[in-house]
Coordinates of C-alpha atoms in Angstrom, one line a residue:
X1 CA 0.0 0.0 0.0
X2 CA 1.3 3.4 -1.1
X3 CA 1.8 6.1 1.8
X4 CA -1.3 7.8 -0.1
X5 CA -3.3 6.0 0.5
X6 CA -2.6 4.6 4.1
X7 CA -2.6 8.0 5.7
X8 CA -6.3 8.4 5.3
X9 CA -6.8 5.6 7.9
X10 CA -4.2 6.6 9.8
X11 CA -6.1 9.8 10.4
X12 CA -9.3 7.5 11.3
X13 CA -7.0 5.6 13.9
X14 CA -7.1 8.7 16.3
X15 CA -9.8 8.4 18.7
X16 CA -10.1 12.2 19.6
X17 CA -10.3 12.6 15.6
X18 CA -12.9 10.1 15.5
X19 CA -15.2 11.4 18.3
X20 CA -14.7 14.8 17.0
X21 CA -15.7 13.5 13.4
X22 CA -18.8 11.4 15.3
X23 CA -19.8 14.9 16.7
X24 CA -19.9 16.8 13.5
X25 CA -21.4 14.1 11.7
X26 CA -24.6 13.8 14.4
X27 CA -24.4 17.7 14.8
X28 CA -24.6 18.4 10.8
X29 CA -27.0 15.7 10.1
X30 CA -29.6 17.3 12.5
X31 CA -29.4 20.6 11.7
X32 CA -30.4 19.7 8.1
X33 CA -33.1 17.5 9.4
X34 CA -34.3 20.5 11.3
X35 CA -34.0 22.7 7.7
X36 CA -36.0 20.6 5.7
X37 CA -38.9 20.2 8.4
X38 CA -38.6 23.7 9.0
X39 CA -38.6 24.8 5.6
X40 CA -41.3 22.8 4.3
X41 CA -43.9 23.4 7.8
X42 CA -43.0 27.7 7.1
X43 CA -43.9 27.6 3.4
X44 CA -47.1 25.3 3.7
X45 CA -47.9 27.8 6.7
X46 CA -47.3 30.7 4.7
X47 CA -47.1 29.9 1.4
X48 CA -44.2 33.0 1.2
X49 CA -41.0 32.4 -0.5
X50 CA -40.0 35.9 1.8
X51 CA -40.0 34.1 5.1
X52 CA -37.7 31.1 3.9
X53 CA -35.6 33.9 3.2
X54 CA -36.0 35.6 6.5
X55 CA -35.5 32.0 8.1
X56 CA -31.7 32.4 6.4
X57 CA -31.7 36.2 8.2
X58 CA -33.2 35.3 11.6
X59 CA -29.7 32.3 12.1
X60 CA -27.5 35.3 10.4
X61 CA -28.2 37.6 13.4
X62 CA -26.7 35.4 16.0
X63 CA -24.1 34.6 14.3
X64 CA -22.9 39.0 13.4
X65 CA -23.5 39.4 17.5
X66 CA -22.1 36.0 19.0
X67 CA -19.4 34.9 16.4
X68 CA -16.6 37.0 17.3
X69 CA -17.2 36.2 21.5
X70 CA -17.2 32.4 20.6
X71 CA -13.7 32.6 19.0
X72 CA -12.4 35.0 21.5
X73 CA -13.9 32.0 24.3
X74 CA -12.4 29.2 22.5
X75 CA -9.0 30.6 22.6
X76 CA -9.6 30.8 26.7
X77 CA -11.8 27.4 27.4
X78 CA -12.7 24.0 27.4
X79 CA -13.9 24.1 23.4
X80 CA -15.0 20.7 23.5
X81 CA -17.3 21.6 26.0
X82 CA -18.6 24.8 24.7
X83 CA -19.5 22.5 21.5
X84 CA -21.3 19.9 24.1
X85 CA -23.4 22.3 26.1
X86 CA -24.1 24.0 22.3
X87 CA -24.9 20.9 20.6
X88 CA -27.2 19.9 24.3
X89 CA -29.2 23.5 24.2
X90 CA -29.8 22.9 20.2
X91 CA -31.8 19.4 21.4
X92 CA -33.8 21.3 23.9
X93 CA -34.9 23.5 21.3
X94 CA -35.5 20.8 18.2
X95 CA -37.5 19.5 21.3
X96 CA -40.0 22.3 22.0
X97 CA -40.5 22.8 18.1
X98 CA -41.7 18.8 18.4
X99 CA -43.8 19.8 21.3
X100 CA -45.3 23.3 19.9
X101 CA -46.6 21.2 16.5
X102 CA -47.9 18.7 19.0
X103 CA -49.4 21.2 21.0
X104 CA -50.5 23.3 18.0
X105 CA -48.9 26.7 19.6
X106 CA -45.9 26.5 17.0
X107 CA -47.0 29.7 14.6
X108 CA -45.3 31.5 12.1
X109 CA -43.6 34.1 15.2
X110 CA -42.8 30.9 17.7
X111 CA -41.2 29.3 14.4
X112 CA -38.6 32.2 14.1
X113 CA -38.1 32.9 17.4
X114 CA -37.1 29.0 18.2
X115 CA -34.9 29.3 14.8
X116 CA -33.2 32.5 16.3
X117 CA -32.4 30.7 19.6
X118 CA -30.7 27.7 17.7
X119 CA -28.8 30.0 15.5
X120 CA -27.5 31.3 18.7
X121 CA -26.5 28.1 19.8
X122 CA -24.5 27.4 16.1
X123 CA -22.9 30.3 15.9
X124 CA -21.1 29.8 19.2
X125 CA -21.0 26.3 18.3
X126 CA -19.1 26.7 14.9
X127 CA -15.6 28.5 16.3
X128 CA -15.1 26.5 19.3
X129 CA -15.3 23.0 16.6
X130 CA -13.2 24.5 14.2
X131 CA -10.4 25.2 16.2
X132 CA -10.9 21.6 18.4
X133 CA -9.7 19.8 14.9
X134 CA -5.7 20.8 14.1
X135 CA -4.9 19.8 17.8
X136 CA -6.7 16.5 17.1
X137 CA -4.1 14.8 14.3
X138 CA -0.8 15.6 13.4
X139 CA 0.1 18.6 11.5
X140 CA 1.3 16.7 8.0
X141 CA -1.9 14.7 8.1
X142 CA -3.7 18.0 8.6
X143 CA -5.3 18.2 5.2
X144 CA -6.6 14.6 5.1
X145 CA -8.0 15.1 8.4
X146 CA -9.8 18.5 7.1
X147 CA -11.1 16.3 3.9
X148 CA -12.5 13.3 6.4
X149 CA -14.0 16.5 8.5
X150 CA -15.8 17.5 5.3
X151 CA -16.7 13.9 4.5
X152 CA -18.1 14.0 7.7
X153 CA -20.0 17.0 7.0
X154 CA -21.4 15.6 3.5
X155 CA -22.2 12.4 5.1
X156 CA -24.8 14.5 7.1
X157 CA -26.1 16.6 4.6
X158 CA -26.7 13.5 2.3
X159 CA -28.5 11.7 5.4
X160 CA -29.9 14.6 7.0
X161 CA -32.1 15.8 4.7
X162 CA -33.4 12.5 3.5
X163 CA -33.9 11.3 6.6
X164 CA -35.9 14.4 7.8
X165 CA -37.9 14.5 4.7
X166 CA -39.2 10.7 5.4
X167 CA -39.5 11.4 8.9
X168 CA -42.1 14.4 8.1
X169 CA -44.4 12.3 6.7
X170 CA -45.0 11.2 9.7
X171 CA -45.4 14.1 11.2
X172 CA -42.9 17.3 11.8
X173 CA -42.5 16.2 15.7
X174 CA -41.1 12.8 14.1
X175 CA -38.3 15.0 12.9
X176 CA -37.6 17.4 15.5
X177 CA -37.8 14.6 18.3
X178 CA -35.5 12.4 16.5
X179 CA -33.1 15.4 16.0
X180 CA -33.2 16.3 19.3
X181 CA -32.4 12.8 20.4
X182 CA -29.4 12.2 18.1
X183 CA -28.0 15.6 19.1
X184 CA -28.4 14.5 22.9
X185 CA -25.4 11.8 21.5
X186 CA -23.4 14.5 19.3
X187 CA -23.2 16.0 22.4
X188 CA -21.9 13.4 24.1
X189 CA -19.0 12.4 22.0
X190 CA -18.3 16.0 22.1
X191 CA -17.4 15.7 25.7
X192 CA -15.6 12.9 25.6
X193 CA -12.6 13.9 23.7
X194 CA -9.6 14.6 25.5
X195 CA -7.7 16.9 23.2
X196 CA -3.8 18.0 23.8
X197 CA -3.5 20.7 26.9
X198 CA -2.6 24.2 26.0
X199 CA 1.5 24.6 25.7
X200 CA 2.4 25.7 29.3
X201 CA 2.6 29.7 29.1
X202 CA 0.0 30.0 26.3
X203 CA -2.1 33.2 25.7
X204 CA -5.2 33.5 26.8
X205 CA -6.4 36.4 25.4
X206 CA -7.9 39.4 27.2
X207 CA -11.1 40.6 26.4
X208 CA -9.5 43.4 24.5
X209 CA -7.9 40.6 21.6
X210 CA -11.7 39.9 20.8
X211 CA -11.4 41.6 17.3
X212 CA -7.5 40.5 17.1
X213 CA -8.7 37.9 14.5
X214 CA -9.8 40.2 12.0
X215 CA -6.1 41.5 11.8
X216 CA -4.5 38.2 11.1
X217 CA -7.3 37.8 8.7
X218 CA -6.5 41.3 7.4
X219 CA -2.5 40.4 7.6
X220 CA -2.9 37.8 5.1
X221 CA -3.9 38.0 2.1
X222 CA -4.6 34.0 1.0
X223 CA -6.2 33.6 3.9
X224 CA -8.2 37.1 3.6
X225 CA -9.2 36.4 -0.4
X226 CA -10.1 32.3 0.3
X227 CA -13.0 33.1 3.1
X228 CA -13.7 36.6 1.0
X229 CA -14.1 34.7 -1.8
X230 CA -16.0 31.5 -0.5
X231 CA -18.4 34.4 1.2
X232 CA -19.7 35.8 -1.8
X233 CA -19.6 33.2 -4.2
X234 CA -22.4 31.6 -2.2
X235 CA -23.9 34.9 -1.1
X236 CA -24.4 34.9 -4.4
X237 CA -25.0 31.7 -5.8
X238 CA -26.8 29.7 -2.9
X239 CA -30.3 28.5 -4.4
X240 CA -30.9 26.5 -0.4
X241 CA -33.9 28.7 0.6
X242 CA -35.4 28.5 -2.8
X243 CA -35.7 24.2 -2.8
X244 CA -38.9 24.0 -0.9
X245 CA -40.2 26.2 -3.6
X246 CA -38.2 24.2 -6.5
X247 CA -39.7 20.6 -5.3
X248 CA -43.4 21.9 -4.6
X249 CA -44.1 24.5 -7.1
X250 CA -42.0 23.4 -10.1
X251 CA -40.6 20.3 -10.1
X252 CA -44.3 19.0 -8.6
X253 CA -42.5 16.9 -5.4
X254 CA -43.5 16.5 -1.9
X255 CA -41.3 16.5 1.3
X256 CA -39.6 13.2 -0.2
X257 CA -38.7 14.7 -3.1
X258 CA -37.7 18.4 -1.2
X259 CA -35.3 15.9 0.8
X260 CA -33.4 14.4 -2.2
X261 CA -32.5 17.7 -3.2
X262 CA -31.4 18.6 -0.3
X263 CA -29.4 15.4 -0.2
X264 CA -28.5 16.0 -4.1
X265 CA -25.5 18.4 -3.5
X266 CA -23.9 16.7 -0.4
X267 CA -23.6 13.4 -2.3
X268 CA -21.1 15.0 -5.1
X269 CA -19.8 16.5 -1.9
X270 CA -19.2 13.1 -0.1
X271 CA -17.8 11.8 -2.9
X272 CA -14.9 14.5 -3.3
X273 CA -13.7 15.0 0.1
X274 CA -13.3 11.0 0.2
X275 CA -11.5 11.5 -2.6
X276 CA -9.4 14.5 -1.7
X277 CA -8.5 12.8 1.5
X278 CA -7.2 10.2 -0.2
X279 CA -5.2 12.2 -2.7
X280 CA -4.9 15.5 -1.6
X281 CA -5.0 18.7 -3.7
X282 CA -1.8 19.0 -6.1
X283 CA -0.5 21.7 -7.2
X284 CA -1.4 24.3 -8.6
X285 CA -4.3 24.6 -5.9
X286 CA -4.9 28.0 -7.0
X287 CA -6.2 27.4 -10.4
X288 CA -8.0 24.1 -9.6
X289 CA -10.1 26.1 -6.8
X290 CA -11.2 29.0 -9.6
X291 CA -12.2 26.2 -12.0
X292 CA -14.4 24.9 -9.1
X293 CA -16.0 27.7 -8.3
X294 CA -16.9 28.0 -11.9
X295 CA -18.3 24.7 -12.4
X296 CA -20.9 26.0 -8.9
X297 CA -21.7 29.0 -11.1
X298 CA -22.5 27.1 -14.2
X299 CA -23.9 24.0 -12.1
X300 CA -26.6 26.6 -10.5
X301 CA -28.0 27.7 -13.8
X302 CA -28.7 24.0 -14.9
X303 CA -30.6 23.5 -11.6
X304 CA -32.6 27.2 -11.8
X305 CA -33.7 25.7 -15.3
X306 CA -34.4 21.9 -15.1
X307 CA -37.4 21.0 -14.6
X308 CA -36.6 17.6 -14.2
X309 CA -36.1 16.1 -10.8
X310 CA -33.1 13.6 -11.6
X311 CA -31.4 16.7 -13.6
X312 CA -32.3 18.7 -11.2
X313 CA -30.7 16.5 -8.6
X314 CA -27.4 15.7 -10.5
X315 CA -26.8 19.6 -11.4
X316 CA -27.1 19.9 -7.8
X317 CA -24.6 17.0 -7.1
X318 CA -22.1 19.3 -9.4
X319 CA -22.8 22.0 -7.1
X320 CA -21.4 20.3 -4.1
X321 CA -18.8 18.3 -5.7
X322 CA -17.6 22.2 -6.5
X323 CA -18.4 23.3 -3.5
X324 CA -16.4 21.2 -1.2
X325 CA -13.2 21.7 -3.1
X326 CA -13.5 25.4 -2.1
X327 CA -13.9 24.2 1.5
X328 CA -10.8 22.4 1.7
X329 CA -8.7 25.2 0.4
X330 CA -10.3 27.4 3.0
X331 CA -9.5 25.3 5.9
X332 CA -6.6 23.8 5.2
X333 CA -5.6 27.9 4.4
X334 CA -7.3 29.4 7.8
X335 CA -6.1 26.1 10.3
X336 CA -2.4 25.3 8.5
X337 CA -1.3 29.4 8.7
X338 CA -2.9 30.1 12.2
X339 CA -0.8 29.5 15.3
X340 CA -3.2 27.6 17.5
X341 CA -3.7 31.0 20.5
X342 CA -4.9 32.4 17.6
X343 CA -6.9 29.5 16.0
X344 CA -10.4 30.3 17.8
X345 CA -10.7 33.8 17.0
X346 CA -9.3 33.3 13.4
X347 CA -12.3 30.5 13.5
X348 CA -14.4 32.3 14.1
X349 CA -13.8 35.7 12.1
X350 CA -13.9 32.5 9.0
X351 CA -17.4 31.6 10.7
X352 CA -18.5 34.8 10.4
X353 CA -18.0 35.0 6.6
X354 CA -19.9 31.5 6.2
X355 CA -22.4 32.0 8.6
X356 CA -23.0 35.8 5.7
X357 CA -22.2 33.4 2.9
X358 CA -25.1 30.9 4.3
X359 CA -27.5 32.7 5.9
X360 CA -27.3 36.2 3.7
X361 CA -27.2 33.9 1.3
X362 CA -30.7 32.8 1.7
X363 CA -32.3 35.8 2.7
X364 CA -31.0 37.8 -0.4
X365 CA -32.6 34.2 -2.4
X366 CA -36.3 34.3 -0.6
X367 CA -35.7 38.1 -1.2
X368 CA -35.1 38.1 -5.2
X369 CA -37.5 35.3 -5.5
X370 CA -40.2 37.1 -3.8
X371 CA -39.8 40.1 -6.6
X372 CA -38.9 38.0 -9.7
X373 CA -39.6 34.1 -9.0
X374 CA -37.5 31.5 -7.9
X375 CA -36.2 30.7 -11.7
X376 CA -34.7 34.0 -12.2
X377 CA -33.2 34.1 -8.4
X378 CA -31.8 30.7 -8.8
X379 CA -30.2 32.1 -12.4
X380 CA -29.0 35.0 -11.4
X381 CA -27.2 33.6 -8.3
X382 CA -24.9 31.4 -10.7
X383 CA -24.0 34.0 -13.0
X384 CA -23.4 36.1 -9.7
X385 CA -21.2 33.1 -8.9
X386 CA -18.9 33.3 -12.2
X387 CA -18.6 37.0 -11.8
X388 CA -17.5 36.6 -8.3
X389 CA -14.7 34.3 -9.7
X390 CA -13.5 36.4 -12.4
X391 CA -13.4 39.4 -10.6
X392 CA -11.0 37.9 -7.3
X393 CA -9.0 36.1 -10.0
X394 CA -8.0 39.8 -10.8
X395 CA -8.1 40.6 -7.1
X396 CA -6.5 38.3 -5.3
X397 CA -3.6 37.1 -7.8
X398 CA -1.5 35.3 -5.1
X399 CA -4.8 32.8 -4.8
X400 CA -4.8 32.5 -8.4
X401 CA -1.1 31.3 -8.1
X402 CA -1.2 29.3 -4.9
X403 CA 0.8 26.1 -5.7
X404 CA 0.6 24.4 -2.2
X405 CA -1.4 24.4 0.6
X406 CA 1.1 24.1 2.9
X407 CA 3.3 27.6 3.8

């Protein structure tokens, strides 16, 4: 066996690294459980492509207010137990939305407010797990570790939203109990790792260092133009708000078939980050990432105008497959060039800009979509996309020439 391809288990043979990857996996695979029982109970409430928008702005404000104070506490505390007691309050919540369709008090206002609360709990979340990984593995295996973490990841958003969707039928409180109870476990495993102690003497940073992330962000200019970029290509070119919209209204699916699609992009997903943890990036990284990004933007405008659920699905595939090769880079980029009393705020200044990327992303979808239809949002988002990736090509020309991931 080649060193290749024996490293990739080698990352799977640390047990911190596995309960970590068990975590993200049960964590990930709720949360989109939770989106597609969410989504689908809002619009057949409503019937208003605006409020699966505003569902996209309601998890953003949590994560502009708390973001920055999460990385500032995982650079002081016990981050695997920040992500346990996060992970715990998420399954409280999943819980009372089970109970409030039970009960029959879960409106339109409870709805957001219980969205709100568990966007709270993610954003604080989301730091405090990104900066638990590079202490997990050693640093040359790094990168396969990151790819496994995003295999992990795509695992759950594969599962997650199938599984939610078939678990609807039965009722939305089949969902949100079932999340709540796997979470209870994410939590869990969470807790249970035992990552390396801080190196005797290291800084724990004073309240004033909360924005000190920003200026290493600022300082760099890879790292600065990969999260930049990442930001708005998907601000941009994220279609996830619109799919409850795409299954119903045009592609004539129920909560099955909203669940496939949700699925659709995390399976091309899946099946590059096994790949790239297997055989890493080579170089030139730079170039490979902006033909990526292009393949989302084109990728997009097949999905806006199929109306065919299998094409429909498979553009969407493309999407993810693109999409995941862009988180890698990112990363690998943010975690390999940070030194680790740095690593949570750095985290979570590169949470910030997905957590705008995501969530922006879906109000400025609902938003468009509400004025013009979903069609022309969905469209307009992938030529957004390619714009994005011509114009930082021009911007950022040390990204265009990055060779190696490594400094």
């Amino acid at each position: 066996m080649s060193e290749t391809s024996g490293e990739a288990p080698q990352v799977l043979r640390h047990r911190p690294f596995v309960l970590f990857w068990t975590s993200r996996v049960l964590s990930t695979l709720c949360m989109q459980m939770l989106a597609v029982a969410v989504g689908w109970q809002l619009y057949a409430l409503t019937g208003r492509a605006l409020d699966l928008g505003l569902v996209g702005l309601v998890q953003f404000i949590p994560v502009l207010v708390l973001t920055l104070p999460a990385g500032w506490l995982a650079d002081r505390g016990d981050r695997r137990l920040v992500v346990a007691c996060c992970q715990g309050s998420v399954a409280v919540l999943a819980a009372l939305l089970a109970v409030g369709t039970l009960r029959g008090w879960l409106g339109r206002e409870a709805m957001f407010l219980l969205i709100g609360l568990i966007g709270c709990a993610r954003a604080v979340e989301a730091p405090n797990m990104a900066s638990l990984l590079p202490g997990l593995v050693p640093r040359a295996l790094f990168p396969r570790a990151a790819a496994w973490s995003a295999s992990a990841t795509q695992t759950a958003q594969i599962l997650g939203p199938a599984l939610g969707g078939l678990l609807y039928a039965l009722g939305p409180q089949a969902a949100y109990g079932t999340a709540a109870m796997l979470l209870l476990v994410g939590g869990a495993a969470a807790f249970a790792i035992r990552p390396p102690r801080r190196a005797p003497g290291a800084e724990r940073p004073g309240f004033a260092g909360l924005l000190e992330g920003f200026g290493f962000v600022l300082r760099h200019r890879l790292v600065l133009g990969a999260i930049s970029l990442d930001l708005f290509a998907v601000l941009l070119g994220g279609a996830v708000a619109l799919m409850p919209i795409f299954a119903r209204d045009i592609l004539g699916t129920g909560p099955a078939g909203l669940g496939m699609l949700r699925a659709a992009p995390a399976v091309g997903a899946l099946a590059t980050s096994v790949w790239l943890a297997n055989r890493p990036l080579r170089a030139p990284v730079g170039p490979r990432m902006f033909a990526a990004l292009g393949a989302f933007g084109l990728a997009t405008v097949v999905f806006a105008l199929s109306g065919n659920l299998a094409l429909s699905c498979l553009a969407l595939a493309v999407v993810g497959a693109a999409d995941v090769v862009s988180v890698v880079v990112r990363s690998s980029l943010v975690q390999l060039r940070t030194p680790d009393e740095m690593r949570g705020r750095v985290s979570a200044v590169n949470s910030l800009f997905v957590g705008a990327s995501n969530q922006l992303g879906d109000f400025r979808a609902g938003s468009v979509a509400a004025l013009l239809g979903a069609v022309p949002a969905a469209v307009l988002g992938g030529i957004g996309t390619l714009l994005v990736a011509a114009l930082f090509m021009r911007l950022f020309p040390e990204l265009r020439r990055l060779e190696r991931l490594e400094g």
